[in-house]
PDB file of N, CA and C in Angstrom:
ATOM      1  N   PRO R   1      26.880-132.648  85.917  1.00 78.00           N
ATOM      2  CA  PRO R   1      27.132-131.700  85.310  1.00 78.00           C
ATOM      3  C   PRO R   1      26.105-130.997  84.581  1.00 78.00           C
ATOM      4  N   GLU R   2      25.611-129.752  84.305  1.00 84.00           N
ATOM      5  CA  GLU R   2      25.064-129.534  83.174  1.00 84.00           C
ATOM      6  C   GLU R   2      25.272-129.414  81.682  1.00 84.00           C
ATOM      7  N   MET R   3      26.327-129.558  81.342  1.00 85.00           N
ATOM      8  CA  MET R   3      27.282-129.433  80.244  1.00 85.00           C
ATOM      9  C   MET R   3      27.009-131.186  80.178  1.00 85.00           C
ATOM     10  N   ALA R   4      27.207-132.397  80.855  1.00 84.00           N
ATOM     11  CA  ALA R   4      27.083-133.521  80.420  1.00 84.00           C
ATOM     12  C   ALA R   4      25.632-133.912  80.330  1.00 84.00           C
ATOM     13  N   ARG R   5      24.795-133.470  80.909  1.00 85.00           N
ATOM     14  CA  ARG R   5      23.576-133.785  81.101  1.00 85.00           C
ATOM     15  C   ARG R   5      22.891-133.069  79.625  1.00 85.00           C
ATOM     16  N   LEU R   6      23.406-132.068  79.063  1.00 85.00           N
ATOM     17  CA  LEU R   6      23.087-131.242  77.856  1.00 85.00           C
ATOM     18  C   LEU R   6      23.763-132.116  76.376  1.00 85.00           C
ATOM     19  N   ALA R   7      24.743-132.857  76.878  1.00 87.00           N
ATOM     20  CA  ALA R   7      25.977-133.413  75.777  1.00 87.00           C
ATOM     21  C   ALA R   7      24.688-134.955  76.070  1.00 87.00           C
ATOM     22  N   GLY R   8      24.039-135.322  77.150  1.00 88.00           N
ATOM     23  CA  GLY R   8      23.438-136.705  76.809  1.00 88.00           C
ATOM     24  C   GLY R   8      24.266-138.043  77.776  1.00 88.00           C
ATOM     25  N   LEU R   9      25.109-137.345  78.144  1.00 90.00           N
ATOM     26  CA  LEU R   9      26.120-138.305  78.852  1.00 90.00           C
ATOM     27  C   LEU R   9      25.764-139.056  80.300  1.00 90.00           C
ATOM     28  N   GLN R  10      25.888-140.530  80.308  1.00 92.00           N
ATOM     29  CA  GLN R  10      25.640-141.462  81.284  1.00 92.00           C
ATOM     30  C   GLN R  10      26.630-142.486  81.319  1.00 92.00           C
ATOM     31  N   GLY R  11      26.309-143.147  82.131  1.00 94.00           N
ATOM     32  CA  GLY R  11      27.223-144.025  82.322  1.00 94.00           C
ATOM     33  C   GLY R  11      27.640-144.269  83.880  1.00 94.00           C
ATOM     34  N   LEU R  12      28.356-145.401  84.033  1.00 97.00           N
ATOM     35  CA  LEU R  12      29.352-145.863  85.076  1.00 97.00           C
ATOM     36  C   LEU R  12      30.580-145.520  85.126  1.00 97.00           C
ATOM     37  N   VAL R  13      31.046-144.866  85.954  1.00 97.00           N
ATOM     38  CA  VAL R  13      32.495-144.355  86.495  1.00 97.00           C
ATOM     39  C   VAL R  13      32.811-145.061  87.348  1.00 97.00           C
ATOM     40  N   MET R  14      34.051-145.695  87.482  1.00 98.00           N
ATOM     41  CA  MET R  14      34.551-146.522  88.632  1.00 98.00           C
ATOM     42  C   MET R  14      35.758-145.921  88.964  1.00 98.00           C
ATOM     43  N   VAL R  15      35.932-145.733  90.065  1.00 98.00           N
ATOM     44  CA  VAL R  15      37.284-144.901  90.872  1.00 98.00           C
ATOM     45  C   VAL R  15      37.826-145.542  91.859  1.00 98.00           C
ATOM     46  N   LYS R  16      39.138-145.833  91.533  1.00 98.00           N
ATOM     47  CA  LYS R  16      39.746-146.598  92.712  1.00 98.00           C
ATOM     48  C   LYS R  16      40.260-145.797  93.991  1.00 98.00           C
ATOM     49  N   VAL R  17      40.479-145.605  95.068  1.00 98.00           N
ATOM     50  CA  VAL R  17      40.700-144.721  96.162  1.00 98.00           C
ATOM     51  C   VAL R  17      41.143-145.513  97.264  1.00 98.00           C
ATOM     52  N   LEU R  18      42.411-145.108  97.745  1.00 98.00           N
ATOM     53  CA  LEU R  18      43.220-145.337  98.908  1.00 98.00           C
ATOM     54  C   LEU R  18      42.783-144.691 100.324  1.00 98.00           C
ATOM     55  N   VAL R  19      42.195-145.547 101.004  1.00 97.00           N
ATOM     56  CA  VAL R  19      41.332-145.340 102.099  1.00 97.00           C
ATOM     57  C   VAL R  19      43.253-145.346 103.118  1.00 97.00           C
ATOM     58  N   ASP R  20      43.285-144.454 104.136  1.00 97.00           N
ATOM     59  CA  ASP R  20      44.232-144.280 105.027  1.00 97.00           C
ATOM     60  C   ASP R  20      43.709-144.854 106.169  1.00 97.00           C
ATOM     61  N   VAL R  21      44.814-144.879 106.963  1.00 96.00           N
ATOM     62  CA  VAL R  21      44.867-145.518 108.499  1.00 96.00           C
ATOM     63  C   VAL R  21      43.440-144.528 108.877  1.00 96.00           C
ATOM     64  N   ASP R  22      43.132-143.560 109.054  1.00 96.00           N
ATOM     65  CA  ASP R  22      42.646-142.351 109.686  1.00 96.00           C
ATOM     66  C   ASP R  22      41.097-142.608 108.918  1.00 96.00           C
ATOM     67  N   GLY R  23      41.073-143.030 107.417  1.00 95.00           N
ATOM     68  CA  GLY R  23      39.416-143.348 107.294  1.00 95.00           C
ATOM     69  C   GLY R  23      39.748-142.095 105.995  1.00 95.00           C
ATOM     70  N   SER R  24      40.464-141.383 105.812  1.00 96.00           N
ATOM     71  CA  SER R  24      40.754-140.042 104.891  1.00 96.00           C
ATOM     72  C   SER R  24      41.068-140.981 103.476  1.00 96.00           C
ATOM     73  N   ILE R  25      41.105-140.062 102.540  1.00 97.00           N
ATOM     74  CA  ILE R  25      41.296-140.465 101.215  1.00 97.00           C
ATOM     75  C   ILE R  25      43.072-140.222 100.656  1.00 97.00           C
ATOM     76  N   ALA R  26      43.624-140.764 100.455  1.00 97.00           N
ATOM     77  CA  ALA R  26      45.189-140.497 100.433  1.00 97.00           C
ATOM     78  C   ALA R  26      45.289-140.872  98.810  1.00 97.00           C
ATOM     79  N   ARG R  27      44.689-141.130  98.075  1.00 97.00           N
ATOM     80  CA  ARG R  27      45.098-141.040  96.365  1.00 97.00           C
ATOM     81  C   ARG R  27      43.537-141.559  95.861  1.00 97.00           C
ATOM     82  N   VAL R  28      43.801-141.028  94.346  1.00 98.00           N
ATOM     83  CA  VAL R  28      42.356-141.396  93.900  1.00 98.00           C
ATOM     84  C   VAL R  28      42.806-141.758  92.382  1.00 98.00           C
ATOM     85  N   GLU R  29      42.367-142.382  91.637  1.00 97.00           N
ATOM     86  CA  GLU R  29      42.326-143.313  90.503  1.00 97.00           C
ATOM     87  C   GLU R  29      41.139-143.627  89.795  1.00 97.00           C
ATOM     88  N   LEU R  30      41.255-143.162  88.309  1.00 98.00           N
ATOM     89  CA  LEU R  30      40.438-143.885  87.675  1.00 98.00           C
ATOM     90  C   LEU R  30      40.520-144.646  87.178  1.00 98.00           C
ATOM     91  N   LEU R  31      39.775-145.918  87.449  1.00 97.00           N
ATOM     92  CA  LEU R  31      39.799-147.268  87.084  1.00 97.00           C
ATOM     93  C   LEU R  31      39.149-147.445  85.510  1.00 97.00           C
ATOM     94  N   LYS R  32      37.527-146.866  85.184  1.00 97.00           N
ATOM     95  CA  LYS R  32      36.940-146.855  84.419  1.00 97.00           C
ATOM     96  C   LYS R  32      36.228-145.748  83.946  1.00 97.00           C
ATOM     97  N   GLY R  33      36.523-144.920  82.811  1.00 96.00           N
ATOM     98  CA  GLY R  33      35.684-143.457  82.627  1.00 96.00           C
ATOM     99  C   GLY R  33      35.046-143.892  81.746  1.00 96.00           C
ATOM    100  N   VAL R  34      34.019-142.840  81.866  1.00 95.00           N
ATOM    101  CA  VAL R  34      32.896-142.814  80.228  1.00 95.00           C
ATOM    102  C   VAL R  34      33.559-141.615  79.640  1.00 95.00           C
ATOM    103  N   HIS R  35      33.449-140.262  80.007  1.00 94.00           N
ATOM    104  CA  HIS R  35      33.861-138.818  79.569  1.00 94.00           C
ATOM    105  C   HIS R  35      34.077-137.771  80.338  1.00 94.00           C
ATOM    106  N   PRO R  36      35.173-137.033  80.168  1.00 94.00           N
ATOM    107  CA  PRO R  36      35.736-136.318  80.786  1.00 94.00           C
ATOM    108  C   PRO R  36      35.126-135.301  81.850  1.00 94.00           C
ATOM    109  N   LEU R  37      33.508-134.947  80.972  1.00 92.00           N
ATOM    110  CA  LEU R  37      32.829-134.305  81.804  1.00 92.00           C
ATOM    111  C   LEU R  37      31.884-135.092  82.886  1.00 92.00           C
ATOM    112  N   ILE R  38      31.913-136.146  83.131  1.00 94.00           N
ATOM    113  CA  ILE R  38      31.444-136.732  84.394  1.00 94.00           C
ATOM    114  C   ILE R  38      32.575-137.778  85.005  1.00 94.00           C
ATOM    115  N   ASP R  39      33.721-138.139  84.624  1.00 95.00           N
ATOM    116  CA  ASP R  39      34.865-138.602  85.476  1.00 95.00           C
ATOM    117  C   ASP R  39      35.355-137.302  86.095  1.00 95.00           C
ATOM    118  N   ARG R  40      35.802-136.206  85.901  1.00 95.00           N
ATOM    119  CA  ARG R  40      36.167-135.153  86.572  1.00 95.00           C
ATOM    120  C   ARG R  40      35.575-134.757  87.978  1.00 95.00           C
ATOM    121  N   PRO R  41      34.115-135.001  87.516  1.00 94.00           N
ATOM    122  CA  PRO R  41      33.275-134.968  88.907  1.00 94.00           C
ATOM    123  C   PRO R  41      33.514-136.361  89.680  1.00 94.00           C
ATOM    124  N   ALA R  42      33.201-137.342  89.577  1.00 96.00           N
ATOM    125  CA  ALA R  42      33.315-138.570  89.762  1.00 96.00           C
ATOM    126  C   ALA R  42      34.853-138.392  91.295  1.00 96.00           C
ATOM    127  N   LEU R  43      35.510-138.005  90.374  1.00 97.00           N
ATOM    128  CA  LEU R  43      37.293-138.215  91.025  1.00 97.00           C
ATOM    129  C   LEU R  43      36.897-136.983  92.238  1.00 97.00           C
ATOM    130  N   ALA R  44      36.412-136.014  92.001  1.00 97.00           N
ATOM    131  CA  ALA R  44      36.475-134.803  93.028  1.00 97.00           C
ATOM    132  C   ALA R  44      35.343-135.384  94.135  1.00 97.00           C
ATOM    133  N   ALA R  45      34.276-136.154  93.887  1.00 97.00           N
ATOM    134  CA  ALA R  45      33.128-136.697  94.819  1.00 97.00           C
ATOM    135  C   ALA R  45      34.076-137.729  95.555  1.00 97.00           C
ATOM    136  N   ALA R  46      34.807-138.379  95.024  1.00 97.00           N
ATOM    137  CA  ALA R  46      35.375-139.516  95.496  1.00 97.00           C
ATOM    138  C   ALA R  46      36.644-138.989  96.369  1.00 97.00           C
ATOM    139  N   LYS R  47      37.310-138.126  96.601  1.00 97.00           N
ATOM    140  CA  LYS R  47      38.174-137.299  97.532  1.00 97.00           C
ATOM    141  C   LYS R  47      37.471-136.830  98.359  1.00 97.00           C
ATOM    142  N   GLN R  48      36.212-136.619  98.694  1.00 97.00           N
ATOM    143  CA  GLN R  48      35.485-135.938  99.780  1.00 97.00           C
ATOM    144  C   GLN R  48      35.083-137.133 100.364  1.00 97.00           C
ATOM    145  N   LEU R  49      34.840-138.339 100.060  1.00 96.00           N
ATOM    146  CA  LEU R  49      34.494-139.652 100.873  1.00 96.00           C
ATOM    147  C   LEU R  49      34.904-139.893 102.011  1.00 96.00           C
ATOM    148  N   ARG R  50      34.590-140.427 103.066  1.00 96.00           N
ATOM    149  CA  ARG R  50      35.306-141.314 104.314  1.00 96.00           C
ATOM    150  C   ARG R  50      34.986-142.371 104.555  1.00 96.00           C
ATOM    151  N   PHE R  51      35.830-143.265 105.182  1.00 96.00           N
ATOM    152  CA  PHE R  51      35.450-144.135 104.959  1.00 96.00           C
ATOM    153  C   PHE R  51      36.298-145.086 106.317  1.00 96.00           C
ATOM    154  N   GLU R  52      35.475-146.006 106.846  1.00 94.00           N
ATOM    155  CA  GLU R  52      36.157-146.835 108.080  1.00 94.00           C
ATOM    156  C   GLU R  52      37.562-147.607 108.098  1.00 94.00           C
ATOM    157  N   PRO R  53      38.615-147.184 108.264  1.00 93.00           N
ATOM    158  CA  PRO R  53      39.708-147.874 107.714  1.00 93.00           C
ATOM    159  C   PRO R  53      40.148-149.499 108.047  1.00 93.00           C
ATOM    160  N   GLY R  54      40.534-150.032 106.823  1.00 92.00           N
ATOM    161  CA  GLY R  54      40.924-151.390 106.869  1.00 92.00           C
ATOM    162  C   GLY R  54      41.752-151.760 108.281  1.00 92.00           C
ATOM    163  N   THR R  55      41.793-153.137 108.738  1.00 95.00           N
ATOM    164  CA  THR R  55      42.262-153.348 109.681  1.00 95.00           C
ATOM    165  C   THR R  55      43.227-154.860 109.109  1.00 95.00           C
ATOM    166  N   GLN R  56      44.442-154.726 109.694  1.00 95.00           N
ATOM    167  CA  GLN R  56      44.894-156.259 109.880  1.00 95.00           C
ATOM    168  C   GLN R  56      45.565-156.718 111.124  1.00 95.00           C
ATOM    169  N   ARG R  57      44.856-157.698 112.042  1.00 95.00           N
ATOM    170  CA  ARG R  57      45.434-157.782 113.325  1.00 95.00           C
ATOM    171  C   ARG R  57      45.056-156.480 114.291  1.00 95.00           C
ATOM    172  N   SER R  58      43.881-156.136 114.244  1.00 95.00           N
ATOM    173  CA  SER R  58      43.346-155.096 114.848  1.00 95.00           C
ATOM    174  C   SER R  58      44.050-153.632 114.871  1.00 95.00           C
ATOM    175  N   ILE R  59      44.815-153.854 113.443  1.00 96.00           N
ATOM    176  CA  ILE R  59      45.738-152.384 113.189  1.00 96.00           C
ATOM    177  C   ILE R  59      44.874-151.834 111.833  1.00 96.00           C
ATOM    178  N   PRO R  60      44.692-150.720 112.118  1.00 96.00           N
ATOM    179  CA  PRO R  60      44.359-149.928 110.994  1.00 96.00           C
ATOM    180  C   PRO R  60      45.654-149.945 110.058  1.00 96.00           C
ATOM    181  N   VAL R  61      44.911-150.094 108.750  1.00 97.00           N
ATOM    182  CA  VAL R  61      46.027-150.104 107.812  1.00 97.00           C
ATOM    183  C   VAL R  61      45.635-149.168 106.318  1.00 97.00           C
ATOM    184  N   PRO R  62      46.111-149.067 105.615  1.00 97.00           N
ATOM    185  CA  PRO R  62      45.608-148.576 104.315  1.00 97.00           C
ATOM    186  C   PRO R  62      45.473-149.400 103.497  1.00 97.00           C
ATOM    187  N   CYS R  63      44.135-149.238 102.560  1.00 96.00           N
ATOM    188  CA  CYS R  63      43.734-150.160 101.966  1.00 96.00           C
ATOM    189  C   CYS R  63      42.872-149.440 100.378  1.00 96.00           C
ATOM    190  N   TRP R  64      43.078-150.315  99.097  1.00 97.00           N
ATOM    191  CA  TRP R  64      42.556-149.819  98.195  1.00 97.00           C
ATOM    192  C   TRP R  64      41.001-150.218  98.183  1.00 97.00           C
ATOM    193  N   VAL R  65      40.120-149.426  97.716  1.00 96.00           N
ATOM    194  CA  VAL R  65      38.555-149.813  97.614  1.00 96.00           C
ATOM    195  C   VAL R  65      38.185-149.361  95.962  1.00 96.00           C
ATOM    196  N   ALA R  66      37.363-149.691  95.318  1.00 97.00           N
ATOM    197  CA  ALA R  66      36.917-149.567  94.047  1.00 97.00           C
ATOM    198  C   ALA R  66      35.077-148.830  94.375  1.00 97.00           C
ATOM    199  N   VAL R  67      35.284-147.653  93.960  1.00 97.00           N
ATOM    200  CA  VAL R  67      33.965-146.981  94.546  1.00 97.00           C
ATOM    201  C   VAL R  67      33.067-146.844  92.959  1.00 97.00           C
ATOM    202  N   PRO R  68      31.986-147.101  92.536  1.00 98.00           N
ATOM    203  CA  PRO R  68      31.302-146.832  91.546  1.00 98.00           C
ATOM    204  C   PRO R  68      30.440-145.515  91.777  1.00 98.00           C
ATOM    205  N   PHE R  69      30.153-144.736  90.741  1.00 97.00           N
ATOM    206  CA  PHE R  69      29.805-143.560  90.680  1.00 97.00           C
ATOM    207  C   PHE R  69      28.783-143.704  89.386  1.00 97.00           C
ATOM    208  N   ARG R  70      27.220-143.978  89.565  1.00 96.00           N
ATOM    209  CA  ARG R  70      26.463-144.149  88.160  1.00 96.00           C
ATOM    210  C   ARG R  70      26.142-142.388  88.187  1.00 96.00           C
ATOM    211  N   PHE R  71      25.896-142.356  86.505  1.00 93.00           N
ATOM    212  CA  PHE R  71      25.298-140.999  86.168  1.00 93.00           C
ATOM    213  C   PHE R  71      24.180-141.102  85.369  1.00 93.00           C
ATOM    214  N   SER R  72      23.023-141.044  85.486  1.00 90.00           N
ATOM    215  CA  SER R  72      22.010-141.099  84.848  1.00 90.00           C
ATOM    216  C   SER R  72      21.157-140.011  84.294  1.00 90.00           C
ATOM    217  N   LEU R  73      20.578-139.717  83.086  1.00 84.00           N
ATOM    218  CA  LEU R  73      19.092-138.871  82.892  1.00 84.00           C
ATOM    219  C   LEU R  73      18.445-139.622  83.206  1.00 84.00           C
ATOM    220  N   ASP R  74      17.191-139.074  83.792  1.00 76.00           N
ATOM    221  CA  ASP R  74      15.692-139.524  84.116  1.00 76.00           C
ATOM    222  C   ASP R  74      15.008-138.188  83.716  1.00 76.00           C
TER     223      ASP R  74
END
């Protein structure tokens, strides 16, 4: 985000997502944030992810996955 860039914010935001049986994201939680200006976009991006669902005995099951989002200034 432009405001985060102007503020010089960068770092690693860790987001925990609950992958549902169809691969969609059921829940999103912040594990480790840096600043709200970059935490919020990371959470919004995580909600749009799609995964291959986890399986147990060949049956799709919901599972939690940690997803890192690195924000850096170049």
